[in-house]
CSV table of C-alpha atoms and ligand atoms in Angstrom, one decimal:
chain,number,residue,atom,x,y,z
T,1,MET,CA,-12.4,-13.4,-14.6
T,2,ILE,CA,-11.3,-11.3,-11.6
T,3,PRO,CA,-14.0,-9.0,-10.5
T,4,VAL,CA,-13.5,-6.2,-7.9
T,5,THR,CA,-15.1,-8.4,-5.3
T,6,LYS,CA,-16.7,-11.8,-4.8
T,7,PRO,CA,-19.0,-12.9,-2.0
T,8,PHE,CA,-17.5,-15.2,0.6
T,9,LEU,CA,-19.5,-18.5,0.9
T,10,PRO,CA,-19.0,-20.8,3.9
T,11,PRO,CA,-19.1,-24.6,3.6
T,12,LYS,CA,-22.7,-25.4,2.5
T,13,GLU,CA,-23.2,-28.0,5.2
T,14,GLU,CA,-22.6,-25.5,8.0
T,15,TYR,CA,-25.4,-23.3,6.5
T,16,LEU,CA,-27.8,-26.2,5.9
T,17,ASP,CA,-27.2,-27.4,9.5
T,18,LEU,CA,-28.6,-24.1,10.9
T,19,ILE,CA,-31.4,-24.0,8.4
T,20,LYS,CA,-32.8,-27.4,9.5
T,21,GLY,CA,-34.3,-25.7,12.5
T,22,VAL,CA,-36.4,-23.5,10.2
T,23,TRP,CA,-38.1,-26.6,8.9
T,24,GLN,CA,-38.6,-27.9,12.4
T,25,ASN,CA,-40.3,-24.9,13.9
T,26,ASN,CA,-41.7,-23.3,10.7
T,27,TRP,CA,-40.4,-19.9,11.8
T,28,LEU,CA,-39.1,-18.1,8.7
T,29,THR,CA,-39.0,-14.4,9.6
T,30,ASN,CA,-40.4,-11.8,12.2
T,31,ASN,CA,-37.8,-11.7,14.9
T,32,GLY,CA,-37.1,-15.5,14.8
T,33,PRO,CA,-34.6,-17.5,16.9
T,34,LEU,CA,-31.8,-17.2,14.4
T,35,VAL,CA,-32.2,-13.5,14.1
T,36,ASN,CA,-32.1,-13.2,17.8
T,37,ASN,CA,-29.1,-15.5,18.0
T,38,LEU,CA,-27.3,-13.5,15.3
T,39,GLU,CA,-27.9,-10.2,17.1
T,40,PHE,CA,-26.6,-11.7,20.3
T,41,ARG,CA,-23.4,-13.0,18.6
T,42,LEU,CA,-22.8,-9.7,16.8
T,43,LYS,CA,-23.1,-7.8,20.1
T,44,ARG,CA,-20.6,-10.2,21.7
T,45,TYR,CA,-18.2,-10.0,18.8
T,46,LEU,CA,-18.3,-6.3,18.5
T,47,ASN,CA,-18.5,-5.7,22.2
T,48,LEU,CA,-21.6,-3.5,21.8
T,49,LYS,CA,-24.6,-3.3,24.1
T,50,HIS,CA,-27.2,-2.5,21.4
T,51,LEU,CA,-27.8,-3.2,17.7
T,52,LEU,CA,-30.7,-4.3,15.5
T,53,PHE,CA,-30.3,-6.5,12.4
T,54,VAL,CA,-32.3,-5.0,9.5
T,55,SER,CA,-33.0,-5.9,5.9
T,56,ASN,CA,-30.2,-3.9,4.3
T,57,GLY,CA,-27.8,-1.0,4.8
T,58,THR,CA,-30.0,1.4,3.0
T,59,ILE,CA,-33.1,0.9,5.1
T,60,ALA,CA,-30.7,1.2,8.1
T,61,ILE,CA,-29.9,4.8,7.1
T,62,GLN,CA,-33.6,5.5,6.5
T,63,ILE,CA,-34.6,4.2,9.9
T,64,ALA,CA,-31.8,6.2,11.5
T,65,LEU,CA,-33.0,9.5,9.8
T,66,LYS,CA,-36.6,8.8,10.6
T,67,SER,CA,-35.9,7.9,14.3
T,68,LEU,CA,-33.8,11.0,14.8
T,69,GLY,CA,-36.7,13.1,13.3
T,70,ILE,CA,-34.4,14.5,10.6
T,71,THR,CA,-36.4,16.2,7.8
T,72,LYS,CA,-34.4,19.2,6.7
T,73,GLU,CA,-30.8,19.8,5.7
T,74,VAL,CA,-28.1,17.2,6.3
T,75,ILE,CA,-24.4,17.9,5.7
T,76,THR,CA,-23.0,15.0,3.9
T,77,THR,CA,-20.2,13.6,1.8
T,78,PRO,CA,-20.1,13.6,-2.0
T,79,PHE,CA,-17.7,10.6,-1.9
T,80,SER,CA,-19.7,7.5,-1.1
T,81,TYR,CA,-22.0,4.9,-2.5
T,82,VAL,CA,-25.2,6.4,-4.0
T,83,ALA,CA,-27.3,5.0,-1.1
T,84,THR,CA,-25.9,7.5,1.3
T,85,THR,CA,-27.4,10.3,-0.7
T,86,SER,CA,-30.5,8.6,-2.1
T,87,SER,CA,-31.8,7.6,1.4
T,88,LEU,CA,-31.5,11.2,2.5
T,89,VAL,CA,-33.6,12.3,-0.5
T,90,TRP,CA,-36.0,9.4,-0.1
T,91,GLU,CA,-36.6,10.6,3.5
T,92,GLY,CA,-37.4,14.1,2.2
T,93,CYS,CA,-34.1,15.6,3.6
T,94,LYS,CA,-31.9,17.9,1.6
T,95,PRO,CA,-28.3,16.8,1.2
T,96,VAL,CA,-25.8,19.6,1.6
T,97,PHE,CA,-22.4,18.3,0.2
T,98,ILE,CA,-19.2,19.5,1.6
T,99,ASP,CA,-15.8,18.5,0.3
T,100,ILE,CA,-13.6,15.6,1.5
T,101,ASP,CA,-10.1,15.6,2.9
T,102,LYS,CA,-7.6,14.9,0.2
T,103,ASP,CA,-5.7,12.4,2.2
T,104,THR,CA,-8.4,10.4,4.0
T,105,PHE,CA,-11.2,10.7,1.4
T,106,ASN,CA,-13.6,11.3,4.3
T,107,ILE,CA,-15.7,14.4,5.0
T,108,ASP,CA,-13.5,17.4,5.8
T,109,PRO,CA,-14.5,18.5,9.3
T,110,ASP,CA,-13.1,22.0,8.7
T,111,LYS,CA,-15.7,22.5,6.0
T,112,ILE,CA,-18.7,21.6,8.2
T,113,GLU,CA,-19.3,24.8,10.1
T,114,GLU,CA,-19.4,27.1,7.0
T,115,ALA,CA,-22.1,24.8,5.6
T,116,ILE,CA,-24.4,25.0,8.6
T,117,SER,CA,-27.6,27.0,8.1
T,118,ASP,CA,-30.8,27.5,10.3
T,119,ASP,CA,-32.2,24.4,8.6
T,120,THR,CA,-29.3,22.1,9.3
T,121,GLU,CA,-30.2,19.2,11.6
T,122,ALA,CA,-27.6,16.5,11.1
T,123,ILE,CA,-24.3,15.3,9.7
T,124,LEU,CA,-24.4,12.0,7.7
T,125,ALA,CA,-20.8,10.9,7.0
T,126,THR,CA,-19.4,7.8,5.5
T,127,HIS,CA,-16.3,6.1,6.9
T,128,CYS,CA,-15.0,5.7,3.4
T,129,PHE,CA,-13.5,2.2,2.6
T,130,GLY,CA,-13.7,1.4,6.4
T,131,ASN,CA,-11.3,4.3,7.4
T,132,PRO,CA,-12.8,6.2,10.3
T,133,CYS,CA,-13.8,9.8,9.8
T,134,ASP,CA,-12.4,12.4,12.2
T,135,VAL,CA,-15.0,11.4,14.7
T,136,ASP,CA,-13.7,13.4,17.6
T,137,LYS,CA,-13.8,16.7,15.7
T,138,ILE,CA,-17.2,15.9,14.2
T,139,ARG,CA,-18.6,15.2,17.6
T,140,GLU,CA,-17.3,18.5,18.9
T,141,ILE,CA,-18.8,20.5,16.1
T,142,ALA,CA,-22.1,18.6,16.4
T,143,GLU,CA,-22.4,19.3,20.1
T,144,LYS,CA,-21.6,22.9,19.6
T,145,HIS,CA,-24.3,23.4,17.0
T,146,ASP,CA,-26.8,20.8,18.4
T,147,LEU,CA,-26.7,18.5,15.3
T,148,LYS,CA,-27.3,14.8,15.2
T,149,VAL,CA,-24.6,12.6,13.7
T,150,ILE,CA,-25.2,9.5,11.7
T,151,TYR,CA,-22.3,7.4,10.3
T,152,ASP,CA,-22.8,5.3,7.2
T,153,ALA,CA,-20.4,2.6,8.4
T,154,ALA,CA,-21.3,0.2,5.6
T,155,HIS,CA,-17.6,-0.5,4.9
T,156,CYS,CA,-16.5,-0.9,8.5
T,157,PHE,CA,-17.1,-4.3,9.8
T,158,GLY,CA,-14.1,-5.2,12.0
T,159,THR,CA,-12.7,-1.7,12.1
T,160,LYS,CA,-11.9,-0.4,15.6
T,161,TYR,CA,-11.1,3.2,16.7
T,162,LYS,CA,-9.4,3.7,20.0
T,163,GLY,CA,-9.9,0.1,20.9
T,164,LYS,CA,-13.7,0.1,20.4
T,165,SER,CA,-15.8,-0.9,17.4
T,166,ILE,CA,-16.2,2.1,15.1
T,167,PHE,CA,-20.0,1.4,15.2
T,168,GLU,CA,-20.0,3.0,18.7
T,169,TRP,CA,-19.6,6.5,17.2
T,170,GLY,CA,-22.4,8.9,16.2
T,171,ASP,CA,-25.9,9.1,17.6
T,172,ILE,CA,-26.5,6.2,15.2
T,173,SER,CA,-24.2,4.1,13.1
T,174,THR,CA,-25.4,2.0,10.2
T,175,ALA,CA,-23.8,-1.1,8.5
T,176,SER,CA,-24.5,-3.0,5.4
T,177,PHE,CA,-24.2,-6.8,5.4
T,178,HIS,CA,-24.7,-7.1,1.6
T,179,ALA,CA,-23.1,-10.0,-0.2
T,180,THR,CA,-20.3,-7.8,-1.6
T,181,LYS,CA,-19.2,-6.6,1.8
T,182,LEU,CA,-16.4,-8.1,3.9
T,183,TYR,CA,-19.0,-9.5,6.4
T,184,HIS,CA,-22.3,-10.4,4.8
T,185,THR,CA,-25.7,-12.0,5.4
T,186,VAL,CA,-26.5,-12.1,1.6
T,187,GLU,CA,-28.8,-9.0,2.1
T,188,GLY,CA,-28.8,-7.3,5.4
T,189,GLY,CA,-27.6,-4.5,7.6
T,190,ALA,CA,-27.7,-3.1,11.1
T,191,VAL,CA,-28.3,0.0,13.1
T,192,PHE,CA,-26.2,0.8,16.2
T,193,THR,CA,-26.8,3.3,19.0
T,194,SER,CA,-25.9,3.5,22.7
T,195,ASP,CA,-29.2,5.1,23.6
T,196,PRO,CA,-31.8,2.6,24.7
T,197,ALA,CA,-34.8,4.8,23.9
T,198,LEU,CA,-33.5,5.3,20.4
T,199,LEU,CA,-32.9,1.6,20.1
T,200,LYS,CA,-36.5,0.9,21.1
T,201,GLN,CA,-37.8,3.4,18.6
T,202,MET,CA,-35.7,1.9,15.8
T,203,ALA,CA,-37.0,-1.6,16.8
T,204,TRP,CA,-40.7,-0.5,16.3
T,205,ARG,CA,-39.9,1.5,13.2
T,206,ARG,CA,-38.3,-1.7,11.8
T,207,ASN,CA,-41.5,-3.6,12.4
T,208,PHE,CA,-44.3,-1.4,10.8
T,209,GLY,CA,-44.6,0.7,14.0
T,210,HIS,CA,-46.3,-2.2,15.8
T,211,LYS,CA,-47.1,-1.9,19.5
T,212,GLY,CA,-48.5,-5.3,20.0
T,213,MET,CA,-51.0,-6.7,17.5
T,214,GLU,CA,-53.5,-3.9,17.1
T,215,ASP,CA,-51.8,-0.8,18.3
T,216,PHE,CA,-49.0,1.3,16.7
T,217,TYR,CA,-46.4,3.6,18.1
T,218,GLY,CA,-46.1,5.6,14.9
T,219,VAL,CA,-45.1,5.2,11.3
T,220,GLY,CA,-42.9,2.2,10.6
T,221,ILE,CA,-41.6,0.3,7.7
T,222,ASN,CA,-40.7,-3.3,7.0
T,223,GLY,CA,-37.0,-3.4,7.8
T,224,LYS,CA,-36.9,-6.9,9.3
T,225,ASN,CA,-34.7,-9.6,8.1
T,226,SER,CA,-35.3,-13.4,7.8
T,227,GLU,CA,-34.0,-16.5,9.5
T,228,PHE,CA,-32.3,-17.5,6.2
T,229,HIS,CA,-30.2,-14.4,6.2
T,230,ALA,CA,-29.5,-14.6,9.9
T,231,ALA,CA,-28.2,-18.2,9.4
T,232,MET,CA,-25.8,-17.0,6.8
T,233,GLY,CA,-24.7,-14.3,9.2
T,234,ILE,CA,-24.1,-16.7,12.0
T,235,VAL,CA,-22.0,-19.1,9.9
T,236,ASN,CA,-20.0,-16.2,8.3
T,237,LEU,CA,-19.3,-14.7,11.7
T,238,SER,CA,-17.4,-17.8,12.6
T,239,TYR,CA,-15.1,-17.1,9.7
T,240,ILE,CA,-14.7,-13.3,10.3
T,241,ASP,CA,-11.3,-13.5,12.0
T,242,GLN,CA,-10.0,-15.5,9.1
T,243,LEU,CA,-11.5,-13.1,6.5
T,244,LEU,CA,-10.0,-10.0,8.3
T,245,GLU,CA,-6.6,-11.7,8.7
T,246,ASN,CA,-6.5,-12.6,5.0
T,247,ARG,CA,-7.6,-9.1,3.9
T,248,LYS,CA,-4.7,-7.7,5.8
T,249,LYS,CA,-2.2,-10.1,4.1
T,250,GLN,CA,-3.6,-9.4,0.7
T,251,SER,CA,-3.5,-5.7,1.3
T,252,PHE,CA,0.2,-6.0,2.3
T,253,ALA,CA,0.9,-8.0,-0.8
T,254,TYR,CA,-0.5,-5.2,-2.9
T,255,ASP,CA,1.5,-2.6,-0.9
T,256,LYS,CA,4.7,-4.5,-1.6
T,257,MET,CA,4.2,-5.0,-5.2
T,258,LEU,CA,3.0,-1.4,-5.8
T,259,SER,CA,5.7,0.1,-3.6
T,260,LYS,CA,7.6,1.6,-6.6
T,261,ALA,CA,4.5,2.7,-8.5
T,262,ALA,CA,3.2,6.3,-8.6
T,263,VAL,CA,0.0,5.6,-6.7
T,264,LYS,CA,-1.5,7.2,-3.6
T,265,LYS,CA,-3.5,5.4,-0.9
T,266,PRO,CA,-5.9,6.9,1.7
T,267,ARG,CA,-4.2,7.8,5.0
T,268,ILE,CA,-5.8,5.7,7.7
T,269,ALA,CA,-6.9,7.6,10.8
T,270,GLU,CA,-4.6,7.3,13.9
T,271,HIS,CA,-5.7,5.0,16.7
T,272,THR,CA,-7.3,2.7,14.2
T,273,ALA,CA,-7.4,-1.0,13.8
T,274,TYR,CA,-8.3,-1.0,10.1
T,275,ASN,CA,-10.2,-3.8,8.4
T,276,TYR,CA,-8.5,-3.6,5.0
T,277,SER,CA,-11.8,-4.2,3.3
T,278,TYR,CA,-11.0,-2.5,0.0
T,279,TYR,CA,-7.9,-1.6,-1.9
T,280,PRO,CA,-8.3,1.9,-3.3
T,281,VAL,CA,-5.5,3.5,-5.3
T,282,VAL,CA,-5.3,7.0,-6.8
T,283,PHE,CA,-3.3,7.6,-9.9
T,284,GLU,CA,-1.7,10.7,-11.3
T,285,ASN,CA,-4.5,11.7,-13.5
T,286,GLU,CA,-7.7,10.5,-15.1
T,287,GLN,CA,-6.1,9.5,-18.4
T,288,ILE,CA,-3.7,7.1,-16.7
T,289,THR,CA,-6.5,5.7,-14.5
T,290,LEU,CA,-8.6,4.9,-17.6
T,291,ARG,CA,-5.6,3.4,-19.4
T,292,ILE,CA,-5.0,1.2,-16.4
T,293,MET,CA,-8.6,0.2,-16.2
T,294,ASN,CA,-8.7,-0.7,-19.9
T,295,SER,CA,-5.5,-2.7,-19.8
T,296,LEU,CA,-6.8,-4.7,-16.8
T,297,GLU,CA,-10.2,-5.2,-18.4
T,298,ARG,CA,-8.5,-6.7,-21.5
T,299,LYS,CA,-7.1,-9.4,-19.3
T,300,GLY,CA,-10.4,-10.1,-17.6
T,301,ILE,CA,-9.7,-8.1,-14.5
T,302,TYR,CA,-12.4,-5.6,-13.4
T,303,PRO,CA,-11.4,-2.9,-11.0
T,304,ARG,CA,-14.2,-0.4,-10.2
T,305,ARG,CA,-14.3,3.4,-10.2
T,306,TYR,CA,-15.4,3.6,-6.5
T,307,PHE,CA,-16.7,6.3,-6.2
T,308,TYR,CA,-17.3,7.8,-9.6
T,309,PRO,CA,-19.1,10.2,-10.3
T,310,THR,CA,-19.3,12.2,-7.1
T,311,LEU,CA,-22.8,12.3,-5.4
T,312,SER,CA,-23.1,16.0,-5.8
T,313,SER,CA,-23.5,15.4,-9.5
T,314,LEU,CA,-26.7,13.2,-9.2
T,315,ASN,CA,-29.6,14.6,-11.1
T,316,TYR,CA,-31.9,14.8,-8.1
T,317,VAL,CA,-29.7,17.0,-5.8
T,318,GLU,CA,-28.6,20.5,-5.6
T,319,HIS,CA,-25.1,20.7,-7.0
T,320,SER,CA,-22.2,22.2,-5.0
T,321,GLU,CA,-18.5,22.7,-5.6
T,322,THR,CA,-16.5,19.8,-4.2
T,323,PRO,CA,-13.2,20.1,-6.1
T,324,VAL,CA,-11.2,17.6,-4.0
T,325,ALA,CA,-13.9,14.9,-4.2
T,326,ASN,CA,-14.2,15.5,-8.0
T,327,ASP,CA,-10.5,15.2,-8.4
T,328,ILE,CA,-10.1,12.0,-6.3
T,329,SER,CA,-13.1,10.5,-7.9
T,330,SER,CA,-11.7,11.0,-11.4
T,331,ARG,CA,-8.5,9.1,-10.8
T,332,ILE,CA,-9.4,6.4,-8.2
T,333,LEU,CA,-9.8,2.7,-8.7
T,334,CYS,CA,-10.7,0.0,-6.2
T,335,LEU,CA,-8.5,-3.0,-7.1
T,336,PRO,CA,-9.9,-6.5,-6.7
T,337,MET,CA,-10.2,-7.6,-3.1
T,338,TYR,CA,-12.0,-10.7,-1.9
T,339,HIS,CA,-11.2,-13.7,0.2
T,340,GLN,CA,-10.4,-16.1,-2.6
T,341,LEU,CA,-8.1,-13.7,-4.4
T,342,THR,CA,-4.6,-15.3,-4.6
T,343,ASP,CA,-1.1,-13.8,-4.4
T,344,VAL,CA,-0.5,-14.9,-8.0
T,345,GLU,CA,-3.5,-12.9,-9.1
T,346,ILE,CA,-2.4,-9.8,-7.1
T,347,GLU,CA,1.0,-10.1,-8.6
T,348,MET,CA,-0.5,-10.2,-12.1
T,349,ILE,CA,-2.7,-7.1,-11.4
T,350,CYS,CA,0.3,-5.2,-10.1
T,351,ARG,CA,2.5,-6.2,-13.1
T,352,LEU,CA,-0.1,-5.0,-15.5
T,353,ILE,CA,-0.4,-1.6,-13.6
T,354,ALA,CA,3.4,-1.2,-13.7
T,355,MET,CA,3.5,-1.9,-17.4
T,356,VAL,CA,1.1,1.0,-18.1
T,357,LEU,CA,2.8,3.3,-15.6
T,358,ASN,CA,6.2,2.6,-17.0
T,359,ASN,CA,5.5,3.5,-20.6
A,1,LIG,C1,-23.2,-1.0,0.3
A,1,LIG,C2,-23.4,0.4,0.8
A,1,LIG,C3,-24.7,0.9,1.2
A,1,LIG,C4,-25.9,0.2,1.0
A,1,LIG,O1,-26.0,-1.0,1.7
A,1,LIG,P1,-27.1,-2.1,1.1
A,1,LIG,O2,-27.0,-3.1,2.2
A,1,LIG,O3,-26.7,-2.6,-0.2
A,1,LIG,O4,-28.4,-1.4,1.1
A,1,LIG,C5,-24.7,2.2,1.8
A,1,LIG,N1,-23.6,2.9,1.9
A,1,LIG,C6,-22.4,2.5,1.5
A,1,LIG,C7,-21.2,3.4,1.7
A,1,LIG,C8,-22.3,1.3,0.9
A,1,LIG,O5,-21.1,0.8,0.5
């Protein structure tokens, strides 16, 4: 079977080696030495001053919203994973969906201003498939209207924009280190900010609001992560350059074999070192897309309709017209992409696609 993605697992011994210390000092969670070590290494790798390792990419968004004091309307994308929207609603905010750009699949900055109301407090945008949003334009609009910006950068590990980690953009950026992501800690995530006061707030919010043993800064949640997850993160970080390099090769192999096929790919933002984390392709119409999906599934290959349906159609949000997102969503597939995927498998997938497209 060829699924859309498979978690990367490092050599078992390397993981177990790190875990030995957990038995020695009986420290399993609560800001332990491995968590601290991972945070240190991630900062060094990403060349960032601040970040916090948290329990997953969803709680990361929730901690970001809570720490920025966002409680009302948030302008957001309909084309992302459900967690981008559900965390807004969970925090009591109202998602206001605007359409995406037809070429990048990211939020269309030209649609932001017309969606701003007296209740608008923030923009929550996803760098879809690791492709940076128009961050410069979004910053300009946010500054003009005094809005906060949060980036759901769940897909972005390794992506750089203008030579810096994409996690540097926004008041806060969030990442997911879930097992299915390019870089993972089994379950996990992170929040990023350049503001030390905001970092400190997110740190106490992550830990129940604790201010010492018996005092509290304010309302918090359990957003901590464990030594076991940190250990996986430390080992996996030593493979990250290999993972990124291989993704690029695999992506080029797909490009080459699909060069004659009628498929459209997202346009990657300028000034970007892309991480090639996913391989999304858009076909001519929904019917062809479903035929390709069926034909691949019959051979045990499982692409996924990322992202279908659009988030503005969820049953707990106010609907809005997002025709571009609906259109892309109806005819996009993410083709299999993971470290162990071979050239032969990529060739087989592309041949099956060509067979459907050619008849
Ligand atoms: C994976 C993902 C999340 C959620 O991350 P978890 O770590 O699974 O909670 C949020 N947003 C996007 C865009 C994602 O792909």
